[in-house]
PDB file of C-alpha atoms in Angstrom:
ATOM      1  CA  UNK A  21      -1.963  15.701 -13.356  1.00  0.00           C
ATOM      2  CA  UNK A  22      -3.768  18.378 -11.543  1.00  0.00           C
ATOM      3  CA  UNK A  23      -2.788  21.799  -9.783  1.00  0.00           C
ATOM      4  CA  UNK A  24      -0.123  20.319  -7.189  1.00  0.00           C
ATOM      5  CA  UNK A  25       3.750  21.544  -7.961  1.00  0.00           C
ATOM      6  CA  UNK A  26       6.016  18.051  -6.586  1.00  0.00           C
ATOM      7  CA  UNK A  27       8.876  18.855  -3.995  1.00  0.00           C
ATOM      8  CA  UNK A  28      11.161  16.781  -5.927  1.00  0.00           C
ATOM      9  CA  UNK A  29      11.190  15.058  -9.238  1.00  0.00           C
ATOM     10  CA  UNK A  30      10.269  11.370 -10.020  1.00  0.00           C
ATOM     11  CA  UNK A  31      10.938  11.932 -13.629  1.00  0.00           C
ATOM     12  CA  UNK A  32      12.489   8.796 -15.455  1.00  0.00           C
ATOM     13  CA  UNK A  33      11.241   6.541 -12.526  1.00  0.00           C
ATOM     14  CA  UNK A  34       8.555   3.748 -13.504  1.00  0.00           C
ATOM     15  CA  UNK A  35       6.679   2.275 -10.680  1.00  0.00           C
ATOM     16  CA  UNK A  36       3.827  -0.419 -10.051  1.00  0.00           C
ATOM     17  CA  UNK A  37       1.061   0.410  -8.182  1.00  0.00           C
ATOM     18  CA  UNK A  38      -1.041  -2.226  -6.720  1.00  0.00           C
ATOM     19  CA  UNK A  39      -4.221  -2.037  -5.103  1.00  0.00           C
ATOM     20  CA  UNK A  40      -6.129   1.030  -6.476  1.00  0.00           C
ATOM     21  CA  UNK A  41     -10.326   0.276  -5.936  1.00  0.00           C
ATOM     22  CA  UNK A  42     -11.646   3.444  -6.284  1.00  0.00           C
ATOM     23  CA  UNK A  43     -11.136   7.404  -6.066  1.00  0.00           C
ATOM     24  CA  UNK A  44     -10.783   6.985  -1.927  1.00  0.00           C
ATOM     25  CA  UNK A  45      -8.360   4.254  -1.985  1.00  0.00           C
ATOM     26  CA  UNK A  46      -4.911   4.808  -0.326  1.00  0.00           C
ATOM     27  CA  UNK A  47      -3.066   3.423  -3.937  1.00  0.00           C
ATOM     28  CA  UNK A  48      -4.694   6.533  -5.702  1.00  0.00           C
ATOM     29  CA  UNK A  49      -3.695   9.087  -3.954  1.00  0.00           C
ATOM     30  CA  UNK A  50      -0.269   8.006  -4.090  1.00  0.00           C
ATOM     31  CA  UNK A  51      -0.822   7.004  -7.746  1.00  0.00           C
ATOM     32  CA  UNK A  52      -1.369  10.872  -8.563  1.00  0.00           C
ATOM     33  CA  UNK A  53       1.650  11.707  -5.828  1.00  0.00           C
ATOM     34  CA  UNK A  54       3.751   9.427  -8.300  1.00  0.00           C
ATOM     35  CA  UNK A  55       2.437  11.155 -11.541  1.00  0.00           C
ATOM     36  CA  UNK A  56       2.794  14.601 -10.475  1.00  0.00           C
ATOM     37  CA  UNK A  57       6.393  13.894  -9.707  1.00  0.00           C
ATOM     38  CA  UNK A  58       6.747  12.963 -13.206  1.00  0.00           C
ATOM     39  CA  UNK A  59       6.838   9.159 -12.614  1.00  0.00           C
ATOM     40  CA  UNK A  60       5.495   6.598 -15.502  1.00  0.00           C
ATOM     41  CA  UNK A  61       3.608   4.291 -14.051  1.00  0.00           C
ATOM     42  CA  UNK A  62       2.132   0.665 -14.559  1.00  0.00           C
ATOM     43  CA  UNK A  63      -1.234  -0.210 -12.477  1.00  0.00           C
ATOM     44  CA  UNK A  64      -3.091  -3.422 -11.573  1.00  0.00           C
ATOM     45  CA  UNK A  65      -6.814  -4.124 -11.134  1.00  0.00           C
ATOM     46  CA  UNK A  66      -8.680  -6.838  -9.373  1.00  0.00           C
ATOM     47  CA  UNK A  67     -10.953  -8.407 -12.144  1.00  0.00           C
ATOM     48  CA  UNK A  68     -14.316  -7.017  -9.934  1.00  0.00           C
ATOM     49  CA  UNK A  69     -12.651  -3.485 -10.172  1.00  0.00           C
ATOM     50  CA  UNK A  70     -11.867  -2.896 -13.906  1.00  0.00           C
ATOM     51  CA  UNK A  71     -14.568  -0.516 -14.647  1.00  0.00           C
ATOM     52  CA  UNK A  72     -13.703   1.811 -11.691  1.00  0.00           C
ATOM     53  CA  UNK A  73      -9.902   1.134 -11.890  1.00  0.00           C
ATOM     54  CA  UNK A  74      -9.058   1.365 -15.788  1.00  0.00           C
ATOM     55  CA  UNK A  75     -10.261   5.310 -16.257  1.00  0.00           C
ATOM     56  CA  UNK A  76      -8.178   6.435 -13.588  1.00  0.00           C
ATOM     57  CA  UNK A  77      -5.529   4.476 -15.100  1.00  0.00           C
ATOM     58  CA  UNK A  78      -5.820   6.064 -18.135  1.00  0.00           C
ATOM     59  CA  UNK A  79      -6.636   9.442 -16.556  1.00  0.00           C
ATOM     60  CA  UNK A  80      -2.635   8.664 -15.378  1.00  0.00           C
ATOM     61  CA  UNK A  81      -1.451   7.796 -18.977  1.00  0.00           C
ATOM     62  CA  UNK A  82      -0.117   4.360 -17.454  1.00  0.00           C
ATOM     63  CA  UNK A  83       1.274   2.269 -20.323  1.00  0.00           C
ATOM     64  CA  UNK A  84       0.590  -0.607 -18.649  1.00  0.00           C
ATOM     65  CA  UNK A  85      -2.620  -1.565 -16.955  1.00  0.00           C
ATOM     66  CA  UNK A  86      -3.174  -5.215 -16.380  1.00  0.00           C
ATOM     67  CA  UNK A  87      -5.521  -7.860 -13.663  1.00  0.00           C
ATOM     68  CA  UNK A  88      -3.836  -8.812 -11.346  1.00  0.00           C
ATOM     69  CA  UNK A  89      -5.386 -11.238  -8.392  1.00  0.00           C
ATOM     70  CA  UNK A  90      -2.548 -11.514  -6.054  1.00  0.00           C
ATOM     71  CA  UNK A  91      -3.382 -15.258  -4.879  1.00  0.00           C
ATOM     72  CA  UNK A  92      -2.437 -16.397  -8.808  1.00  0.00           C
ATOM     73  CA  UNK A  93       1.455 -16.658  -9.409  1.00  0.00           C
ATOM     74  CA  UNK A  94       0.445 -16.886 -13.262  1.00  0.00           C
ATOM     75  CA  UNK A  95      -1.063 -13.154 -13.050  1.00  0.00           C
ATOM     76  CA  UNK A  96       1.861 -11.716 -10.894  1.00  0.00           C
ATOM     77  CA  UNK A  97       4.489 -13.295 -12.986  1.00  0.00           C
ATOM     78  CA  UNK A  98       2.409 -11.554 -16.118  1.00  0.00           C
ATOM     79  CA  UNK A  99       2.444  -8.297 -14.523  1.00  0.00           C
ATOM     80  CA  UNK A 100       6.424  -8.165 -13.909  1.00  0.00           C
ATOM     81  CA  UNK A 101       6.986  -9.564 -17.063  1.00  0.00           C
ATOM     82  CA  UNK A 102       4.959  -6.647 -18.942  1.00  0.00           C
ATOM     83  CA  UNK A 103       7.172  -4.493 -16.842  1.00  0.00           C
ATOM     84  CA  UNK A 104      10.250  -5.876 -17.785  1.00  0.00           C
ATOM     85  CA  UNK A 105       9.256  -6.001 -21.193  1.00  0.00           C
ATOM     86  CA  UNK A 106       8.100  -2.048 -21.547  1.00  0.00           C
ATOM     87  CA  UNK A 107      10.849  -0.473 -19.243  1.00  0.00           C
ATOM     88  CA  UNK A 108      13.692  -3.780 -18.614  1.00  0.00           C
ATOM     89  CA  UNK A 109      13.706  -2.150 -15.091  1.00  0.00           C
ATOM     90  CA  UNK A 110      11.498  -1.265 -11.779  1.00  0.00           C
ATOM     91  CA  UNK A 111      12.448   1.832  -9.794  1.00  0.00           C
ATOM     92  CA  UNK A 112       9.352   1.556  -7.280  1.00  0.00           C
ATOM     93  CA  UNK A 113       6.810  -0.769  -5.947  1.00  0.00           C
ATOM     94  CA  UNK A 114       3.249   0.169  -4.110  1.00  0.00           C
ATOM     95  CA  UNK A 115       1.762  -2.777  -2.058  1.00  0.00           C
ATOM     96  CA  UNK A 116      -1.973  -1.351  -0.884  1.00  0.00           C
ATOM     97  CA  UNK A 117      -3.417  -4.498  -0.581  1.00  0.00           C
ATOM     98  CA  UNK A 118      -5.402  -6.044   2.595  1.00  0.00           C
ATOM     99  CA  UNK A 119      -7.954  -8.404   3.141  1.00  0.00           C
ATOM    100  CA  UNK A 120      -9.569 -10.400   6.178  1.00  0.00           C
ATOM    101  CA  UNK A 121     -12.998 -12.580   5.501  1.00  0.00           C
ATOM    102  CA  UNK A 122     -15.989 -10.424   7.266  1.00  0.00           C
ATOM    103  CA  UNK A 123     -16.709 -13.230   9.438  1.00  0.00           C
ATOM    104  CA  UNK A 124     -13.365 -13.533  11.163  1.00  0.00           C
ATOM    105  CA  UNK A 125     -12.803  -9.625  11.091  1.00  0.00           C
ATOM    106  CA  UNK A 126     -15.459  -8.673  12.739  1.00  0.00           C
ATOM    107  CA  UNK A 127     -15.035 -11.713  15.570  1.00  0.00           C
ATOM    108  CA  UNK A 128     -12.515 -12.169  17.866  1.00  0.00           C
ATOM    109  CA  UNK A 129      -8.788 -12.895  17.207  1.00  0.00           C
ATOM    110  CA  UNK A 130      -9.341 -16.023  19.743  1.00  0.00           C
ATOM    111  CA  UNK A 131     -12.184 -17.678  17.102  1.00  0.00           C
ATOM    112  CA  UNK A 132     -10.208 -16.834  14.206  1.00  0.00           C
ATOM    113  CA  UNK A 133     -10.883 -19.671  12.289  1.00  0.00           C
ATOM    114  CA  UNK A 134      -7.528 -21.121   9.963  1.00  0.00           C
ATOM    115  CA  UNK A 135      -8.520 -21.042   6.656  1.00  0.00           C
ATOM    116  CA  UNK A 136      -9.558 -16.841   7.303  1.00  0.00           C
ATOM    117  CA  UNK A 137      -6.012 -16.201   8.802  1.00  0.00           C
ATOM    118  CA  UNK A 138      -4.304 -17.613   5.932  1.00  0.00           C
ATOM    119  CA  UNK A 139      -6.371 -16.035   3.933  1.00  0.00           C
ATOM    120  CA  UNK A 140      -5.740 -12.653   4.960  1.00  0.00           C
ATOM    121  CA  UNK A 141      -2.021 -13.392   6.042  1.00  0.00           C
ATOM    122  CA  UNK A 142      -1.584 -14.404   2.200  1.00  0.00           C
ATOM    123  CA  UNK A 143      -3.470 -11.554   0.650  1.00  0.00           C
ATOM    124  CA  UNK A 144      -2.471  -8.646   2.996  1.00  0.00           C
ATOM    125  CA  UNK A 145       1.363  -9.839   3.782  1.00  0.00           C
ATOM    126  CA  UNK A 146       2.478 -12.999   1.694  1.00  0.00           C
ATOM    127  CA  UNK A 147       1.246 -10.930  -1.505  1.00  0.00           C
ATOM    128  CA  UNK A 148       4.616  -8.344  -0.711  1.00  0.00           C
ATOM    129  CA  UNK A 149       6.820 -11.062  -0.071  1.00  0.00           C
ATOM    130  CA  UNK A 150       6.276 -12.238  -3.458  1.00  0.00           C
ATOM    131  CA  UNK A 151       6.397  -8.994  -5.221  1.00  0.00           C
ATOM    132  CA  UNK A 152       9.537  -8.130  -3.160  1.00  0.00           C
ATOM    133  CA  UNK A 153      10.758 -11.580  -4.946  1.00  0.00           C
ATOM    134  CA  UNK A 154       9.934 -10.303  -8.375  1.00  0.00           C
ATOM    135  CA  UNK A 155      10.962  -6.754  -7.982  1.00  0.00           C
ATOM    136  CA  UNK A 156      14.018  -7.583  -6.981  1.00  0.00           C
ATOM    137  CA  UNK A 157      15.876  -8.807 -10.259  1.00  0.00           C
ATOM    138  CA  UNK A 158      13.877  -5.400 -12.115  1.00  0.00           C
ATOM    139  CA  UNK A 159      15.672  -3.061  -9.425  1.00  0.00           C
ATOM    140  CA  UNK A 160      19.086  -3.293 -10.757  1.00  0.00           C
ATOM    141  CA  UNK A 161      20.256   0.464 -10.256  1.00  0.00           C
ATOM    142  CA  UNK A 162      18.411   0.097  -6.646  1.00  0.00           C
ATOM    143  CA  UNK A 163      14.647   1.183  -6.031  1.00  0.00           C
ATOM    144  CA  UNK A 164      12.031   1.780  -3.214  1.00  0.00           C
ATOM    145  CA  UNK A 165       8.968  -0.828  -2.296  1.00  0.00           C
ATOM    146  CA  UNK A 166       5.679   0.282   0.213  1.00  0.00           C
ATOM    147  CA  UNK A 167       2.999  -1.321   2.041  1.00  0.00           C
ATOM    148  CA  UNK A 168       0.524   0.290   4.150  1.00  0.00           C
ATOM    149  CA  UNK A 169       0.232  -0.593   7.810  1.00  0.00           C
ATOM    150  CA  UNK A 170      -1.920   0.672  10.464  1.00  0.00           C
ATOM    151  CA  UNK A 171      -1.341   1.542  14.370  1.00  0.00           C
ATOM    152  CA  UNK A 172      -3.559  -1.706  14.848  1.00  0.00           C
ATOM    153  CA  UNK A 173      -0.056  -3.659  14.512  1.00  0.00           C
ATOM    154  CA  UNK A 174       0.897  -2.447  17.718  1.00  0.00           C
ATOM    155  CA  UNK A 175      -1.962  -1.140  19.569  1.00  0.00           C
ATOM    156  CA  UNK A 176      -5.038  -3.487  20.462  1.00  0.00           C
ATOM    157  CA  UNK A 177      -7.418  -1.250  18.625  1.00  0.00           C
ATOM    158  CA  UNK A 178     -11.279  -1.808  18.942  1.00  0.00           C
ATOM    159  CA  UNK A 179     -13.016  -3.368  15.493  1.00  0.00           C
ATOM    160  CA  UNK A 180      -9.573  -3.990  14.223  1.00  0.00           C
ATOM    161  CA  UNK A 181      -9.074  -7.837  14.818  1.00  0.00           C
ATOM    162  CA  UNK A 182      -7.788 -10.254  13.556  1.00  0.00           C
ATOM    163  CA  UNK A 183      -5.902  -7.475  10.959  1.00  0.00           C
ATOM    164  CA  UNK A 184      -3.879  -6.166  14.229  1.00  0.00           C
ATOM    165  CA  UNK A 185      -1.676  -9.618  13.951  1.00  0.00           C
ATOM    166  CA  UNK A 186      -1.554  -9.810  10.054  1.00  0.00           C
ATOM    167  CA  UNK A 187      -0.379  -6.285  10.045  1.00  0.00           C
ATOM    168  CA  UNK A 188       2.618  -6.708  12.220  1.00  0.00           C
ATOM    169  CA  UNK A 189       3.294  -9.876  10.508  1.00  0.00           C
ATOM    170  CA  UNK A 190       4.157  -7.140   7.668  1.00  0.00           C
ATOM    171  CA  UNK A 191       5.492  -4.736   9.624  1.00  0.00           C
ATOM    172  CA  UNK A 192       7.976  -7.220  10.620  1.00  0.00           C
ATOM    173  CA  UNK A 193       8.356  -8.674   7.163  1.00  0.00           C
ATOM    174  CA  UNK A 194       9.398  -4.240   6.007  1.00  0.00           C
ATOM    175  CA  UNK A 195      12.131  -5.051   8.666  1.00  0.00           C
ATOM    176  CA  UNK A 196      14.045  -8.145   7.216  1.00  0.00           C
ATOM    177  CA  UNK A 197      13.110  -7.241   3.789  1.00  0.00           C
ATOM    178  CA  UNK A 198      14.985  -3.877   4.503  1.00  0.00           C
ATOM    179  CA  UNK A 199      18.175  -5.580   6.034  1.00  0.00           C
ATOM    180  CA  UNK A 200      17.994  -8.387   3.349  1.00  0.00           C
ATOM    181  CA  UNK A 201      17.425  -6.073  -0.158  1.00  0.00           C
ATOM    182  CA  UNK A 202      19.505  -2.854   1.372  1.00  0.00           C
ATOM    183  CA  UNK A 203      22.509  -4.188  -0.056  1.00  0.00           C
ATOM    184  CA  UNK A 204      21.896  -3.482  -3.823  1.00  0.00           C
ATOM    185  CA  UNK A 205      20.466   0.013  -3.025  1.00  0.00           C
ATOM    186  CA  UNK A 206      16.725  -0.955  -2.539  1.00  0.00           C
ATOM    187  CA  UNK A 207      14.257   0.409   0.300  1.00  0.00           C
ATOM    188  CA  UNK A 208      11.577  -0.999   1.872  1.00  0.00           C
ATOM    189  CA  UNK A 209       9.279   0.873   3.826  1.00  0.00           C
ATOM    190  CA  UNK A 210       5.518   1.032   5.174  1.00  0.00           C
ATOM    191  CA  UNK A 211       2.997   3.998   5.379  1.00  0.00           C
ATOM    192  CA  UNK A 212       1.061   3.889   8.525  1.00  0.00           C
ATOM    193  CA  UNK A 213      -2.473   6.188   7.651  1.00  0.00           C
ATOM    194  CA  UNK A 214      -4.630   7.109   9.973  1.00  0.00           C
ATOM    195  CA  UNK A 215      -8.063   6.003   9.979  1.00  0.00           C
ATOM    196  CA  UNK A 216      -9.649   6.905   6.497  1.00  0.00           C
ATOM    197  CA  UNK A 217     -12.915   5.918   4.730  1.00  0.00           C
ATOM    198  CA  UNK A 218     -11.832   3.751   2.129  1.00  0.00           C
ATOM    199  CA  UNK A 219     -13.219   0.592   0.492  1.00  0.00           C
ATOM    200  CA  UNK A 220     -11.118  -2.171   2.797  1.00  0.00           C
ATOM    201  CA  UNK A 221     -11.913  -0.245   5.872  1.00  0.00           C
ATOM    202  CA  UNK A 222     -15.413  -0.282   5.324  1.00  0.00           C
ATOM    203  CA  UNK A 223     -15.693  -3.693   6.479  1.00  0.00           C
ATOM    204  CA  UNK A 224     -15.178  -2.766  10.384  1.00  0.00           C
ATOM    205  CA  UNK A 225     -17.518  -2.716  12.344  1.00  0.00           C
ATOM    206  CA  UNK A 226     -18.655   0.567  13.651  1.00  0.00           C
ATOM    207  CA  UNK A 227     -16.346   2.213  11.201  1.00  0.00           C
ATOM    208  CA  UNK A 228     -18.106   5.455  11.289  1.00  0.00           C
ATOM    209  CA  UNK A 229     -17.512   5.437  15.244  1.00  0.00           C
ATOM    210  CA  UNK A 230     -14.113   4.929  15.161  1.00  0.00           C
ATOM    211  CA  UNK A 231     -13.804   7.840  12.834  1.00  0.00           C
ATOM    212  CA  UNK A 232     -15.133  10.306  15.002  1.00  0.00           C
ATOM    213  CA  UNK A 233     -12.929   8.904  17.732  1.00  0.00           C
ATOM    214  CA  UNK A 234      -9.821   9.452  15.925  1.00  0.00           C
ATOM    215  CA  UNK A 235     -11.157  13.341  14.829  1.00  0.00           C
ATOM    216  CA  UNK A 236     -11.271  14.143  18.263  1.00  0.00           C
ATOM    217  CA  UNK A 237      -7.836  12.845  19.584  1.00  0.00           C
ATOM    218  CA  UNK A 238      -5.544  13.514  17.131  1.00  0.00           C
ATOM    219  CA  UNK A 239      -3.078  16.651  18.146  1.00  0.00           C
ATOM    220  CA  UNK A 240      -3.494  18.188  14.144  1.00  0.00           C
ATOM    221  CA  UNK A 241      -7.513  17.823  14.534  1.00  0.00           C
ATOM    222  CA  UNK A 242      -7.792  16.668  11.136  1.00  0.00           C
ATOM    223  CA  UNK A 243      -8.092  12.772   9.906  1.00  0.00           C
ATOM    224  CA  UNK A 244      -5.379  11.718   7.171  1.00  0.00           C
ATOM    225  CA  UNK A 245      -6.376  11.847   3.656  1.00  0.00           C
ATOM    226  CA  UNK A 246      -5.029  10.000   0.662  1.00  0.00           C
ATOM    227  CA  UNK A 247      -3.512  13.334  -0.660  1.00  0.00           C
ATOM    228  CA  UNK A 248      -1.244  13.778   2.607  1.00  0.00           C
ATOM    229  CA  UNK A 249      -0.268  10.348   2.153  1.00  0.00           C
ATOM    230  CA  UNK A 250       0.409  10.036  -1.054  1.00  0.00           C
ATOM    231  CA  UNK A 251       2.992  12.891  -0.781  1.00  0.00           C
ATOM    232  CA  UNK A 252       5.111  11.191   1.862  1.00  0.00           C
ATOM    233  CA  UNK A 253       4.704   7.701  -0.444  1.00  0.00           C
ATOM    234  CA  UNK A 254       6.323   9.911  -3.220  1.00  0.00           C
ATOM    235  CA  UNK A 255       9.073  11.355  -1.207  1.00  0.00           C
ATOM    236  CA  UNK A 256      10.035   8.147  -0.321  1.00  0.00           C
ATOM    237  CA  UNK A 257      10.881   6.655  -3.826  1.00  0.00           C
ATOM    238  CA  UNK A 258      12.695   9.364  -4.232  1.00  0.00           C
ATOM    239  CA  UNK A 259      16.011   9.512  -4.387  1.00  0.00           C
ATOM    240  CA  UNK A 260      15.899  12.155  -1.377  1.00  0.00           C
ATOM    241  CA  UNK A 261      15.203   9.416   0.856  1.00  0.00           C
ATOM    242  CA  UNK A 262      17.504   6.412  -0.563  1.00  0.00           C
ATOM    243  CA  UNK A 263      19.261   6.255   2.821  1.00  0.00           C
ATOM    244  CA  UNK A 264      15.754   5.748   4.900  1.00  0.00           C
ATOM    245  CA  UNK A 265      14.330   2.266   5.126  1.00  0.00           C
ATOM    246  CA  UNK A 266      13.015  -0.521   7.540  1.00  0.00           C
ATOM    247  CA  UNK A 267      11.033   1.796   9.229  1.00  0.00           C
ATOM    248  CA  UNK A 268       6.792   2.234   9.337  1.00  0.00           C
ATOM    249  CA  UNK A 269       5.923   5.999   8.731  1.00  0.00           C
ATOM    250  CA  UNK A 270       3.154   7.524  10.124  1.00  0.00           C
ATOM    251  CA  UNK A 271       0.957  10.138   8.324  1.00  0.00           C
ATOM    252  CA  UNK A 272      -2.092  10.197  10.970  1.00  0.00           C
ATOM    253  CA  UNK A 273      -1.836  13.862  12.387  1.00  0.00           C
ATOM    254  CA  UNK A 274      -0.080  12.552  15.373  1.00  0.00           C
ATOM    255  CA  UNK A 275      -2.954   9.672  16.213  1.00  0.00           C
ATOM    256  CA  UNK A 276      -0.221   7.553  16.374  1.00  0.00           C
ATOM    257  CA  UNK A 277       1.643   9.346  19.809  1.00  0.00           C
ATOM    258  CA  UNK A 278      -1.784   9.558  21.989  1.00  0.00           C
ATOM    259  CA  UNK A 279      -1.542   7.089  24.422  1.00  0.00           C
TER     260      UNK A 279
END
């Protein structure tokens, strides 16, 4: 896939990667991380994204390439079946998937109104639960599942919202699913970017501001791209890092350690 010489070796691995939008989304740079390593992969598309979505999923030779709107069971169920029908097994699992009504993510957590926090609790955190729950039976010789977080989960950062909560709602949920799944060799981590322009984030207000903030304070002087994290997503289905799991990982030039 390009000039980039992998670390380590993905080869014979087949992963699903959920939640590629476009060229700056999160899921594609780690989609190339996973290809350069030698991984096959199978990729999903929201219906509104199939003409941006489908040539980079053929630019990646993916086999499989199939909708998939996370709020219908009937199009999950299809995706892990196609899955276990090309391969009979799962080595990896990307979850880049968030979403928050504008009107209650640009408001205040205290007017969030019920039907827009189960909305984005569903799409941004339920969604892994139930792909943890299909993955599970597919990762038979043990495998690795990912989300993406943000420092938001912990830190009451401005714009963020009402995503702060729903995002350590699934940090928490990388915890038990880590204690629960460790048993039969499986991982489950989360990849905690630093601010990046990509389609989700767009919807903050005063995104652009919040950008500039970052550039200034982090100790590296240089924002997070989806390259840099797409290389730590591939390290960690890897079999280098089988023994690390239940933890969030931060790729944000050390944004993460200003106070």
């Amino acid at each position: 896939m390009g000039p980039q010489v992998a670390m380590f070796s993905l080869a014979n691995k087949v992963g699903l990667v959920v939640g590629i939008a476009n060229e700056q989304s999160i899921a594609w740079g780690c989609a190339k991380a996973f290809r350069d390593a030698g991984a096959e992969l199978a990729v999903t598309y929201h219906a509104r994204a199939e003409n941006r979505v489908r040539p980079l999923a053929e630019t990646l030779e993916a086999p499989i390439i199939l909708p998939l709107e996370v709020t219908d069971d009937a199009q999950t169920d299809a995706a892990f079946a196609a899955i276990d029908a090309q391969w009979g097994h799962l080595d990896f699992l990307l979850h880049c998937l968030a979403y928050c009504p504008r009107g209650d993510l640009q408001g205040r957590v205290v007017d969030t109104s019920l039907s827009g926090f189960q909305l984005a609790m569903d799409v941004s955190c339920h969604s892994f639960i139930r792909m943890l729950h299909r993955a599970e039976p597919l990762m038979r010789r043990g495998g690795a599942c990912l989300t993406i977080s943000y420092v938001g989960s912990k830190r009451a950062v401005n714009h963020y919202g009402l995503m702060g909560p729903v995002k350590a709602a699934l940090e928490a949920t990388v915890r038990y699913a880590a204690v629960e799944l460790g048993p039969k060799g499986i991982t489950v981590n989360a990849l905690s970017p630093g601010p990046l322009r990509t389609r989700s984030a767009s919807g903050l207000a005063d995104f652009d501001g919040l950008l500039n903030a970052v550039a200034e304070r982090v100790p590296t002087h240089h924002l997070s791209t989806i390259d840099d994290i797409g290389a730590h997503a591939a390290f960690l289905v890897s079999d280098g890092a089988r023994n690390v799991t239940g933890r969030v990982h931060y790729v944000d030039g050390g944004y993460s350690i200003r106070g």
